[in-house]
Coordinates of C-alpha atoms and ligand atoms in Angstrom, one line a residue:
Chain A
X16 CA 17.1 -143.9 111.4
X17 CA 16.9 -147.4 110.1
X18 CA 13.5 -149.2 110.3
X19 CA 15.0 -152.4 111.8
X20 CA 18.4 -152.5 113.3
X21 CA 20.5 -155.3 114.8
X22 CA 23.2 -154.0 117.0
X23 CA 26.1 -156.3 117.9
X24 CA 23.7 -159.2 118.1
X25 CA 25.2 -162.5 119.5
X26 CA 24.0 -165.9 120.4
X27 CA 26.0 -168.5 122.2
X28 CA 24.9 -172.1 122.7
X29 CA 27.2 -173.2 125.5
X30 CA 30.6 -172.7 124.1
X31 CA 29.4 -172.7 120.5
X32 CA 29.0 -169.2 119.0
X33 CA 26.1 -169.4 116.6
X34 CA 25.9 -165.6 115.9
X35 CA 28.8 -163.3 116.6
X36 CA 28.3 -159.6 116.9
X37 CA 26.0 -159.1 113.9
X38 CA 25.2 -155.4 113.1
X39 CA 22.7 -154.6 110.3
X40 CA 20.4 -151.7 109.5
X41 CA 17.4 -152.5 107.4
X42 CA 15.4 -149.7 105.8
X43 CA 11.6 -149.6 105.5
X44 CA 10.5 -151.6 102.5
X45 CA 13.9 -153.1 101.9
X46 CA 14.5 -156.7 100.9
X47 CA 17.5 -158.1 102.6
X48 CA 18.9 -161.6 102.3
X49 CA 21.0 -163.5 104.9
X50 CA 23.1 -165.7 102.8
X51 CA 25.6 -168.3 103.9
X52 CA 26.5 -172.0 104.2
X53 CA 24.6 -174.4 106.4
X54 CA 25.1 -173.8 110.1
X55 CA 26.4 -170.2 109.8
X56 CA 23.6 -168.8 112.1
X57 CA 21.0 -167.6 109.6
X58 CA 18.0 -169.3 111.3
X59 CA 19.3 -168.3 114.7
X60 CA 19.4 -164.7 113.7
X61 CA 15.9 -164.8 112.3
X62 CA 14.6 -166.5 115.4
X63 CA 16.1 -163.8 117.6
X64 CA 14.3 -161.2 115.5
X65 CA 11.1 -163.2 115.9
X66 CA 11.7 -163.6 119.6
X67 CA 11.9 -167.3 119.9
X68 CA 15.7 -167.4 120.7
X69 CA 16.9 -165.0 123.3
X70 CA 20.1 -163.2 122.3
X71 CA 23.2 -163.6 124.4
X72 CA 24.2 -160.0 123.7
X73 CA 23.3 -157.0 121.5
X74 CA 20.1 -155.2 120.7
X75 CA 17.3 -155.3 118.2
X76 CA 15.4 -152.1 117.5
X77 CA 12.3 -151.5 115.4
X78 CA 11.9 -147.8 114.6
X79 CA 14.2 -147.0 117.5
X80 CA 12.1 -149.0 120.0
X81 CA 13.6 -151.9 121.8
X82 CA 12.1 -155.0 120.2
X83 CA 13.5 -157.4 122.7
X84 CA 11.1 -155.9 125.3
X85 CA 8.1 -156.8 123.1
X86 CA 6.6 -160.3 123.5
X87 CA 6.8 -162.5 120.4
X88 CA 3.0 -162.5 120.1
X89 CA 3.0 -158.7 120.0
X90 CA 5.7 -158.2 117.4
X91 CA 3.4 -158.5 114.5
X92 CA 5.9 -160.3 112.2
X93 CA 5.0 -162.6 109.4
X94 CA 7.2 -165.7 109.6
X95 CA 7.8 -168.6 107.3
X96 CA 9.6 -171.3 109.3
X97 CA 12.2 -173.6 107.7
X98 CA 10.1 -176.6 108.7
X99 CA 6.9 -174.8 107.6
X100 CA 5.3 -175.4 111.1
X101 CA 1.8 -175.6 109.7
X102 CA -1.0 -176.6 112.1
X103 CA -1.5 -180.2 111.2
X104 CA -5.0 -180.4 112.6
X105 CA -6.3 -177.5 110.6
X106 CA -7.2 -177.3 106.9
X107 CA -5.3 -175.0 104.6
X108 CA -7.9 -172.3 104.9
X109 CA -8.0 -172.6 108.7
X110 CA -4.2 -172.3 108.8
X111 CA -4.2 -169.1 106.8
X112 CA -7.2 -167.7 108.7
X113 CA -5.6 -168.3 112.2
X114 CA -3.6 -165.0 112.3
X115 CA -6.6 -163.0 111.1
X116 CA -8.7 -164.6 113.8
X117 CA -6.1 -163.6 116.4
X118 CA -6.4 -160.1 115.1
X119 CA -10.1 -160.2 115.5
X120 CA -10.9 -159.7 111.8
X121 CA -14.6 -160.4 111.1
X122 CA -15.5 -163.7 109.5
X123 CA -16.6 -162.4 106.1
X124 CA -13.5 -160.2 105.7
X125 CA -11.4 -163.2 106.9
X126 CA -12.8 -165.5 104.2
X127 CA -12.2 -162.9 101.6
X128 CA -8.6 -162.3 102.5
X129 CA -7.8 -166.0 102.9
X130 CA -9.2 -166.7 99.5
X131 CA -7.3 -163.8 98.0
X132 CA -4.0 -164.9 99.5
X133 CA -4.4 -168.6 98.6
X134 CA -5.1 -167.4 95.0
X135 CA -1.9 -165.4 95.2
X136 CA 0.3 -168.4 96.1
X137 CA -1.6 -170.6 93.5
X138 CA -3.5 -172.8 96.0
X139 CA -7.0 -171.5 95.4
X140 CA -8.4 -175.0 95.1
X141 CA -6.6 -176.5 98.1
X142 CA -8.5 -174.6 100.8
X143 CA -10.2 -177.7 102.3
X144 CA -7.1 -179.9 102.4
X145 CA -5.0 -180.8 105.4
X146 CA -1.3 -180.2 105.4
X147 CA -0.6 -184.0 105.4
X148 CA -2.4 -184.3 102.1
X149 CA -0.1 -181.9 100.3
X150 CA 3.4 -181.9 98.8
X151 CA 6.3 -180.2 100.5
X152 CA 6.2 -177.3 98.0
X153 CA 2.5 -176.8 98.5
X154 CA 2.9 -176.8 102.3
X155 CA 5.6 -174.2 101.9
X156 CA 3.3 -172.0 99.9
X157 CA 0.6 -172.4 102.6
X158 CA 3.2 -171.2 105.1
X159 CA 3.9 -168.2 102.9
X160 CA 0.2 -167.4 102.6
X161 CA -0.2 -167.7 106.4
X162 CA 2.5 -165.1 106.9
X163 CA 1.4 -162.8 104.1
X164 CA -2.3 -162.7 105.0
X165 CA -1.8 -160.7 108.2
X166 CA 0.0 -157.9 106.3
X167 CA 2.9 -157.9 108.7
X168 CA 5.3 -154.9 109.1
X169 CA 8.2 -157.3 108.6
X170 CA 8.3 -160.6 106.7
X171 CA 10.8 -163.1 107.9
X172 CA 11.4 -166.0 105.5
X173 CA 13.5 -169.0 106.4
X174 CA 14.3 -170.7 103.2
X175 CA 10.7 -170.3 102.0
X176 CA 11.3 -171.7 98.5
X177 CA 13.9 -174.5 99.1
X178 CA 11.5 -177.3 98.4
X179 CA 10.1 -176.1 95.1
X180 CA 11.2 -177.4 91.8
X181 CA 13.3 -175.0 89.6
X182 CA 10.4 -173.7 87.5
X183 CA 8.0 -173.1 90.4
X184 CA 10.8 -171.6 92.5
X185 CA 11.5 -169.1 89.8
X186 CA 7.7 -168.2 89.5
X187 CA 7.5 -167.9 93.3
X188 CA 10.6 -165.7 93.4
X189 CA 9.1 -163.3 90.8
X190 CA 5.8 -163.5 92.8
X191 CA 7.6 -162.8 96.1
X192 CA 9.4 -159.9 94.6
X193 CA 6.2 -158.5 93.1
X194 CA 4.3 -158.8 96.4
X195 CA 7.2 -157.2 98.3
X196 CA 7.3 -154.3 95.8
X197 CA 3.6 -153.7 95.7
X198 CA 2.9 -154.1 99.5
X199 CA 6.2 -152.7 100.4
X200 CA 6.7 -155.1 103.3
X201 CA 10.2 -155.0 104.8
X202 CA 11.5 -158.5 104.1
X203 CA 14.4 -160.5 105.5
X204 CA 15.0 -163.7 103.6
X205 CA 17.3 -166.5 104.8
X206 CA 18.7 -168.7 102.1
X207 CA 21.8 -170.6 101.1
X208 CA 21.0 -170.3 97.5
X209 CA 23.2 -167.4 96.2
X210 CA 21.2 -167.2 92.9
X211 CA 18.0 -166.7 94.8
X212 CA 19.5 -164.1 97.1
X213 CA 21.0 -162.1 94.3
X214 CA 17.8 -162.3 92.2
X215 CA 15.5 -161.0 95.0
X216 CA 17.4 -158.8 97.4
X217 CA 18.2 -155.1 97.5
X218 CA 21.1 -156.0 99.8
X219 CA 22.9 -159.2 100.8
X220 CA 24.4 -160.1 104.1
X221 CA 26.9 -162.8 103.4
X222 CA 27.4 -164.8 106.6
X223 CA 30.1 -167.2 107.7
X224 CA 30.6 -168.7 111.2
X225 CA 28.0 -166.3 112.7
X226 CA 29.7 -163.2 111.3
X227 CA 28.7 -160.9 108.5
X228 CA 31.5 -161.0 106.0
X229 CA 30.0 -158.5 103.7
X230 CA 26.8 -156.4 103.6
X231 CA 25.9 -154.7 100.3
X232 CA 23.9 -154.8 97.1
X233 CA 24.2 -158.1 95.2
X234 CA 26.1 -156.6 92.3
X235 CA 28.6 -155.0 94.5
X236 CA 29.2 -158.1 96.6
X237 CA 29.6 -160.1 93.4
X238 CA 31.9 -157.7 91.6
X239 CA 33.9 -156.5 94.6
X240 CA 33.9 -159.3 97.2
X241 CA 35.3 -158.1 100.6
X242 CA 36.8 -161.4 101.5
X243 CA 38.0 -164.6 99.8
X244 CA 35.0 -166.3 101.4
X245 CA 32.5 -164.0 99.8
X246 CA 34.3 -164.3 96.4
X247 CA 34.1 -168.1 96.5
X248 CA 30.6 -168.3 98.0
X249 CA 29.1 -165.9 95.4
X250 CA 29.6 -167.8 92.2
X251 CA 32.8 -169.4 91.0
X252 CA 36.2 -167.7 91.0
X253 CA 39.6 -168.4 89.5
X254 CA 42.9 -167.3 91.0
X255 CA 45.2 -166.6 88.0
X256 CA 48.4 -164.6 88.1
X257 CA 47.6 -163.7 91.7
X258 CA 44.2 -162.0 90.8
X259 CA 40.7 -163.4 91.2
X260 CA 38.7 -163.5 88.0
X261 CA 35.2 -164.7 87.5
X262 CA 34.8 -167.6 85.0
X263 CA 32.4 -165.6 82.7
X264 CA 34.9 -162.8 82.4
X265 CA 37.5 -164.9 80.6
X266 CA 37.3 -165.5 76.9
X267 CA 39.2 -167.5 74.3
X268 CA 41.7 -165.4 72.4
X269 CA 44.5 -165.9 69.8
X270 CA 47.1 -165.0 72.4
X271 CA 47.3 -164.9 76.2
X272 CA 47.5 -167.6 78.9
X273 CA 48.1 -170.9 77.1
X274 CA 46.2 -174.0 78.1
X275 CA 44.4 -177.2 77.0
X276 CA 40.7 -178.0 77.3
X277 CA 40.3 -180.7 79.9
X278 CA 36.5 -180.9 80.1
X279 CA 33.7 -179.2 78.3
X280 CA 30.2 -179.3 79.7
X281 CA 27.1 -178.1 77.8
X282 CA 24.6 -176.4 80.1
X283 CA 22.0 -175.1 77.7
X284 CA 22.5 -171.4 77.7
X285 CA 26.2 -171.6 78.4
X286 CA 29.3 -173.8 78.2
X287 CA 31.4 -174.7 81.3
X288 CA 35.1 -175.3 80.6
X289 CA 37.9 -176.6 82.7
X290 CA 41.2 -175.5 81.2
X291 CA 44.6 -176.9 82.2
X292 CA 47.2 -174.0 82.3
X293 CA 50.6 -173.4 83.8
X294 CA 48.8 -171.6 86.6
X295 CA 46.6 -174.6 87.4
X296 CA 43.0 -175.4 86.5
X297 CA 40.9 -172.5 85.3
X298 CA 37.2 -172.5 85.0
X299 CA 35.7 -170.6 82.0
X300 CA 32.0 -169.9 81.3
X301 CA 31.1 -168.9 77.8
X302 CA 27.6 -167.9 76.6
X303 CA 26.1 -170.3 74.1
X304 CA 25.7 -168.0 71.0
X305 CA 25.5 -170.9 68.6
X306 CA 29.0 -170.4 67.4
X307 CA 31.5 -173.3 67.3
X308 CA 33.5 -173.7 70.5
X309 CA 36.8 -175.3 71.3
X310 CA 36.4 -179.1 72.0
X311 CA 38.1 -181.3 74.6
X312 CA 41.8 -181.7 74.2
X313 CA 42.2 -178.5 72.0
X314 CA 44.9 -176.0 72.7
X315 CA 43.5 -172.6 73.6
X316 CA 44.6 -169.1 74.8
X317 CA 42.8 -167.3 77.6
X318 CA 42.4 -163.6 78.0
X319 CA 40.5 -161.3 80.5
X320 CA 40.1 -157.7 81.2
X321 CA 42.4 -156.2 83.8
X322 CA 40.5 -154.9 86.8
Chain B
X19 CA 7.8 -220.3 99.5
X20 CA 4.6 -218.4 100.2
X21 CA 3.8 -220.6 103.1
X22 CA 7.1 -219.8 104.8
X23 CA 5.8 -216.9 106.9
X24 CA 2.9 -218.9 108.1
X25 CA 5.1 -221.9 109.0
X26 CA 7.5 -219.7 110.8
X27 CA 4.7 -218.1 112.9
X28 CA 3.2 -221.5 113.7
X29 CA 5.0 -222.1 117.0
X30 CA 3.9 -218.8 118.3
X31 CA 0.4 -219.4 117.0
X32 CA 0.3 -222.8 118.8
X33 CA 1.5 -221.3 122.0
X34 CA -1.1 -218.5 121.7
X35 CA -3.8 -221.1 121.0
X36 CA -2.8 -223.2 123.9
X37 CA -2.7 -220.5 126.6
X38 CA -5.4 -218.1 125.3
X39 CA -7.8 -219.5 122.9
X40 CA -8.4 -222.9 124.5
X41 CA -9.1 -221.6 128.0
X42 CA -11.4 -219.0 126.4
X43 CA -13.3 -221.5 124.5
X44 CA -13.6 -223.7 127.6
X45 CA -14.9 -220.7 129.6
X46 CA -17.5 -220.0 126.9
X47 CA -18.6 -223.7 126.9
X48 CA -18.7 -223.7 130.7
X49 CA -21.2 -220.8 130.7
X50 CA -23.7 -223.1 128.9
X51 CA -23.4 -225.9 131.5
X52 CA -25.9 -226.5 134.3
X53 CA -25.1 -226.1 138.1
X54 CA -27.0 -227.1 141.2
X55 CA -26.4 -226.6 144.9
X56 CA -26.0 -230.4 145.4
X57 CA -25.4 -231.8 142.0
X58 CA -22.5 -229.5 141.1
X59 CA -21.6 -228.8 137.5
X60 CA -23.4 -230.8 134.8
X61 CA -21.9 -230.8 131.3
X62 CA -25.1 -230.2 129.5
X63 CA -26.2 -227.4 127.1
X64 CA -28.6 -225.0 128.8
X65 CA -29.2 -221.3 128.4
X66 CA -30.1 -220.9 132.1
X67 CA -27.0 -218.9 133.1
X68 CA -27.3 -216.5 130.2
X69 CA -31.0 -216.1 130.8
X70 CA -30.3 -215.3 134.4
X71 CA -27.6 -212.8 133.6
X72 CA -29.8 -211.0 131.1
X73 CA -33.1 -211.0 133.1
X74 CA -32.0 -210.6 136.7
X75 CA -31.8 -206.8 137.5
X76 CA -29.0 -207.6 139.9
X77 CA -26.6 -208.3 137.0
X78 CA -27.8 -205.4 135.0
X79 CA -27.1 -203.1 137.9
X80 CA -23.7 -204.6 138.5
X81 CA -22.7 -204.3 134.8
X82 CA -24.0 -200.8 134.8
X83 CA -21.9 -200.0 137.9
X84 CA -18.8 -201.6 136.4
X85 CA -18.9 -199.4 133.3
X86 CA -20.0 -196.3 135.2
X87 CA -16.9 -196.7 137.4
X88 CA -14.7 -197.3 134.3
X89 CA -16.2 -194.2 132.7
X90 CA -15.5 -191.9 135.6
X91 CA -12.0 -193.4 136.2
X92 CA -11.3 -192.7 132.5
X93 CA -12.6 -189.2 132.7
X94 CA -10.7 -188.4 135.9
X95 CA -7.5 -189.9 134.5
X96 CA -7.8 -187.8 131.4
X97 CA -8.6 -184.6 133.2
X98 CA -5.7 -185.0 135.7
X99 CA -3.3 -187.0 133.6
X100 CA -3.2 -184.8 130.4
X101 CA -2.2 -181.6 132.3
X102 CA 0.2 -183.7 134.4
X103 CA 1.9 -185.0 131.2
X104 CA 2.0 -181.4 129.8
X105 CA 3.6 -180.0 132.9
X106 CA 6.0 -182.8 133.0
X107 CA 7.0 -182.2 129.4
X108 CA 7.6 -178.5 130.1
X109 CA 10.0 -179.3 133.0
X110 CA 13.8 -178.8 132.6
X111 CA 16.2 -181.7 132.3
X112 CA 16.9 -183.1 135.8
X113 CA 13.4 -182.5 137.2
X114 CA 11.7 -184.0 134.3
X115 CA 13.4 -187.4 134.8
X116 CA 12.8 -187.3 138.5
X117 CA 9.1 -186.5 138.2
X118 CA 8.6 -189.0 135.4
X119 CA 10.0 -191.6 137.9
X120 CA 7.6 -190.4 140.6
X121 CA 4.6 -190.8 138.2
X122 CA 5.7 -194.1 136.8
X123 CA 7.1 -195.5 140.0
X124 CA 3.7 -196.8 141.2
X125 CA 3.7 -199.2 138.3
X126 CA 6.6 -201.0 140.1
X127 CA 4.5 -201.4 143.2
X128 CA 1.9 -204.1 143.5
X129 CA -1.7 -202.9 142.9
X130 CA -2.7 -204.5 146.2
X131 CA -0.1 -202.6 148.2
X132 CA -1.2 -199.3 146.5
X133 CA -4.9 -200.0 147.1
X134 CA -4.3 -200.9 150.7
X135 CA -2.5 -197.6 151.1
X136 CA -5.7 -195.8 150.0
X137 CA -7.7 -198.0 152.4
X138 CA -5.4 -196.9 155.2
X139 CA -5.6 -193.2 154.3
X140 CA -9.4 -193.1 153.8
X141 CA -10.8 -196.2 155.4
X142 CA -13.3 -196.2 158.3
X143 CA -13.6 -193.5 161.0
X144 CA -10.0 -193.9 161.9
X145 CA -8.7 -193.2 158.4
X146 CA -6.0 -190.6 158.4
X147 CA -7.6 -188.2 155.9
X148 CA -11.0 -188.4 157.5
X149 CA -9.5 -187.8 160.9
X150 CA -7.6 -184.8 159.7
X151 CA -10.7 -183.3 157.9
X152 CA -12.9 -183.9 160.9
X153 CA -10.4 -182.5 163.4
X154 CA -10.0 -179.4 161.2
X155 CA -13.8 -179.0 161.3
X156 CA -14.1 -179.2 157.5
X157 CA -16.5 -182.1 157.7
X158 CA -18.7 -183.2 160.6
X159 CA -18.7 -186.9 160.0
X160 CA -16.1 -189.1 158.2
X161 CA -16.6 -189.3 154.4
X162 CA -17.6 -192.8 153.4
X163 CA -14.8 -194.3 151.3
X164 CA -14.6 -198.0 151.9
X165 CA -17.3 -200.0 150.0
X166 CA -18.4 -196.9 148.0
X167 CA -18.2 -196.2 144.3
X168 CA -16.3 -193.0 145.0
X169 CA -13.7 -195.0 146.9
X170 CA -13.2 -197.4 144.0
X171 CA -13.1 -194.6 141.5
X172 CA -10.5 -192.6 143.4
X173 CA -8.2 -195.6 144.0
X174 CA -8.5 -197.0 140.5
X175 CA -7.8 -193.5 139.0
X176 CA -4.6 -193.4 141.0
X177 CA -3.6 -197.0 140.0
X178 CA -4.3 -196.4 136.3
X179 CA -3.1 -192.8 135.9
X180 CA 0.4 -193.7 134.7
X181 CA -1.0 -195.2 131.5
X182 CA -2.8 -192.0 130.7
X183 CA 0.3 -189.9 131.5
X184 CA 2.5 -192.2 129.3
X185 CA 0.1 -192.0 126.3
X186 CA -0.2 -188.2 126.5
X187 CA 3.5 -187.8 127.1
X188 CA 4.3 -189.8 123.9
X189 CA 1.9 -187.6 121.9
X190 CA 3.6 -184.5 123.4
X191 CA 7.0 -185.7 122.4
X192 CA 6.0 -185.8 118.8
X193 CA 4.9 -182.1 118.8
X194 CA 7.1 -179.7 116.8
X195 CA 7.8 -176.7 119.1
X196 CA 8.0 -174.5 116.0
X197 CA 4.3 -175.1 115.4
X198 CA 3.6 -173.4 118.8
X199 CA 6.0 -170.6 117.9
X200 CA 4.1 -170.1 114.6
X201 CA 0.9 -169.7 116.5
X202 CA 2.6 -167.2 118.9
X203 CA 4.0 -165.2 116.0
X204 CA 0.5 -164.9 114.6
X205 CA -0.6 -163.3 117.9
X206 CA -1.9 -166.2 120.0
X207 CA -1.6 -166.0 123.8
X208 CA -0.4 -169.0 125.9
X209 CA -4.0 -170.2 126.6
X210 CA -5.0 -170.0 123.0
X211 CA -1.9 -172.0 122.0
X212 CA -2.8 -174.6 124.5
X213 CA -6.4 -174.9 123.5
X214 CA -6.2 -174.4 119.8
X215 CA -2.8 -175.8 118.9
X216 CA -1.5 -178.3 121.5
X217 CA -4.7 -179.9 122.7
X218 CA -6.0 -180.9 119.3
X219 CA -2.6 -182.4 118.4
X220 CA -2.4 -184.5 121.5
X221 CA -6.1 -185.5 121.3
X222 CA -5.3 -188.9 119.7
X223 CA -2.9 -189.6 122.6
X224 CA -5.5 -188.7 125.2
X225 CA -8.1 -190.9 123.4
X226 CA -5.8 -193.9 123.1
X227 CA -4.8 -193.5 126.8
X228 CA -8.5 -193.3 127.6
X229 CA -9.2 -196.6 125.8
X230 CA -6.4 -198.3 127.7
X231 CA -7.5 -196.9 131.0
X232 CA -11.2 -197.8 130.4
X233 CA -10.4 -201.4 129.5
X234 CA -8.1 -201.8 132.5
X235 CA -10.7 -200.1 134.9
X236 CA -13.6 -202.2 133.7
X237 CA -11.6 -205.4 134.1
X238 CA -9.7 -204.4 137.3
X239 CA -10.0 -206.9 140.1
X240 CA -7.7 -206.1 143.1
X241 CA -8.8 -202.5 143.7
X242 CA -12.6 -203.1 143.6
X243 CA -12.1 -206.3 145.6
X244 CA -10.3 -204.4 148.4
X245 CA -12.1 -201.1 148.4
X246 CA -15.5 -202.4 147.2
X247 CA -15.4 -205.7 149.0
X248 CA -18.4 -208.0 148.7
X249 CA -20.8 -205.2 149.3
X250 CA -20.0 -203.3 146.1
X251 CA -19.4 -205.8 143.4
X252 CA -18.3 -205.2 139.9
X253 CA -18.2 -207.7 137.1
X254 CA -14.7 -209.1 137.8
X255 CA -15.3 -209.5 141.6
X256 CA -18.7 -211.0 141.0
X257 CA -17.2 -213.6 138.6
X258 CA -14.6 -214.3 141.2
X259 CA -17.2 -214.8 143.9
X260 CA -19.2 -217.2 141.8
X261 CA -16.2 -219.2 141.0
X262 CA -14.6 -219.4 144.5
X263 CA -17.4 -218.8 147.0
X264 CA -20.7 -219.9 145.5
X265 CA -18.8 -222.4 143.4
X266 CA -21.3 -221.7 140.6
X267 CA -18.7 -221.8 137.9
X268 CA -21.1 -221.7 134.9
X269 CA -22.7 -218.5 136.1
X270 CA -19.3 -217.0 136.9
X271 CA -18.2 -218.0 133.3
X272 CA -21.2 -216.3 131.8
X273 CA -20.4 -213.0 133.7
X274 CA -16.8 -213.2 132.7
X275 CA -17.6 -213.9 129.0
X276 CA -20.1 -211.1 128.9
X277 CA -17.6 -208.6 130.4
X278 CA -15.0 -209.7 127.8
X279 CA -17.4 -209.3 124.9
X280 CA -18.7 -206.0 126.1
X281 CA -15.2 -204.7 126.6
X282 CA -13.9 -205.9 123.3
X283 CA -16.9 -204.3 121.5
X284 CA -16.4 -201.0 123.3
X285 CA -12.6 -200.9 122.8
X286 CA -12.7 -201.9 119.2
X287 CA -15.6 -199.5 118.5
X288 CA -13.8 -196.6 120.2
X289 CA -10.5 -197.3 118.4
X290 CA -12.3 -197.4 115.0
X291 CA -14.0 -194.1 115.7
X292 CA -10.7 -192.5 116.8
X293 CA -8.9 -193.8 113.8
X294 CA -11.6 -192.7 111.4
X295 CA -11.7 -189.3 112.9
X296 CA -7.9 -188.7 112.7
X297 CA -6.9 -190.7 109.6
X298 CA -7.2 -187.7 107.3
X299 CA -5.5 -185.3 109.7
X300 CA -2.6 -187.2 111.1
X301 CA -2.2 -190.0 108.5
Ligands
ATP430 N1 19.2 -175.0 120.2 C1 20.5 -175.1 119.8 N2 21.4 -175.6 120.7 C2 22.7 -175.7 120.3 N3 23.2 -175.3 119.2 C3 22.4 -174.8 118.3 C4 21.0 -174.6 118.6 N4 20.4 -174.1 117.5 C5 21.4 -173.9 116.6 N5 22.6 -174.3 117.0 C6 23.8 -174.3 116.3 O1 24.0 -172.9 115.9 C7 24.6 -172.9 114.6 C8 23.8 -172.1 113.7 O2 22.5 -172.7 113.5 P1 21.4 -172.2 112.5 O3 20.2 -173.0 112.6 O4 21.2 -170.7 112.8 O5 22.1 -172.4 111.1 P2 21.6 -172.0 109.6 O6 22.5 -171.0 109.1 O7 20.2 -171.7 109.7 O8 21.8 -173.4 108.8 P3 20.9 -174.1 107.7 O9 21.2 -173.4 106.4 O10 21.4 -175.5 107.7 O11 19.5 -174.0 108.1 C9 24.7 -174.4 114.1 O12 26.1 -174.8 114.3 C10 23.9 -175.1 115.1 O13 24.4 -176.4 115.3
MG431 MG1 18.4 -172.6 109.0

């Protein structure tokens, strides 16, 4: 039996269908990402699990018990809201301590755990600040600390890293993954960043218009997309000779599909090519190995492995 | 070019000077003039009126009463108005608009009419509420209302309540409902959310409403004039009496100026305190 299961979960706002019959089974300790474009119903799904949006249909079960019958305050979930939702009148330490206070944790133990968790998210020296006095990324980490400190049975993260710069985001991703691995907290992450979702999750739920288009491990969803939407949403794709080919799986050869380099963009660890062919524009990604690469305007031939 | 903003604001400044500053300066000057029963106002410089205001215990008691009334009106308005605004904010769409109108509607009615309404309800032995309470046996004798501080406080609270409701309502509008949800998710019950999350966030609204209500209550004229009459005077009704009944304009001016100075000092001091307290938190 799954730890957390969503069964035909739906939400209608008037005539607008935000979530449409979503079915998902999450195992204990699993890291699942809801991935999809803006407005596809990710936040709504998360808020239904948290209990702040009432489903129009379907069921949510935690270890077989009906979660919808449990009050939001009793669900014991750790949530990071998309808007952080920090308590503006409390310091960082008070924000993080609030959940422990509600659980009746003794003051000394509280102080210790708050300090520990702030250290974990790299905000050890910010305990006395108010949210107003912090950057968006710092506030986001406070929100993460506030959710982690109560050691919830499920962690719900609504775009928890969207406001961090690239380097910090990568660090936090590694941190998050490590925390999740060591503590073993079942985690549901909402994101529209496919790289983040693939880097962190055991399984992806690719959503579009309130429906799950594909549920599976990142590698599988990437290599064998169930629908054209999934294929185009997870990285770039080319449609050549009636088959979809990923840009990084095409290479320059002495024979094959003939074309001409239209643009060539250097992106550090790889080159991004746009090749004009008889089949239309083809995107090619080649690793930067230091070798000489075809320049703009050059005639080339493209080859790829048959799948 | 730097003088352009000043030049542009000159007309407004002149108008402001003509209708506010000049009469104010004249009132201040008037308070230093002499007055006698038979000689009338003499434009000389004496400290007589100020000496009288500061030494006669009658004035001390009257100012004390004025600010005591203002304090209790403010307290009542906050205690009743803040929950009122909160309930209003929780109402669903059609009801919310309707009740907002009910609460703000009195602002459209003359203060005199509203105060007379209270006088009719409570006034004398034949007042409606007193009659009902006596006939139900809840009280043996009619509660004194007219010419009492209680009466003035009750009527003024009703008159000034909309300002408090509006100030708190504005603060509630700015709250992010997800913040309350965050507290709930961490295990907080409804009462804890209200006390620990909502109240501290709307506190600046309550305090600014309190400053408005206090200033308006301390300087109110119509309500204390009708309910308090000439038996229970406050600063504004006393100044009025000195001007129009006793015809001792200089003494009336001294009372009026003192009320103004005291009010400005209290309001500015309170705003400073509130600002300093919340600058860090709410920016
Ligand atoms: N309270 C509401 N009333 C009406 N419509 C709503 C409400 N909340 C969300 N919606 C609609 O439901 C749809 C899904 O919204 P949701 O917030 O779940 O999207 P999302 O996937 O989280 O998007 P994003 O990535 O931009 O955060 C959107 O079209 C949105 O307009
Ligand atoms: Mg969202």
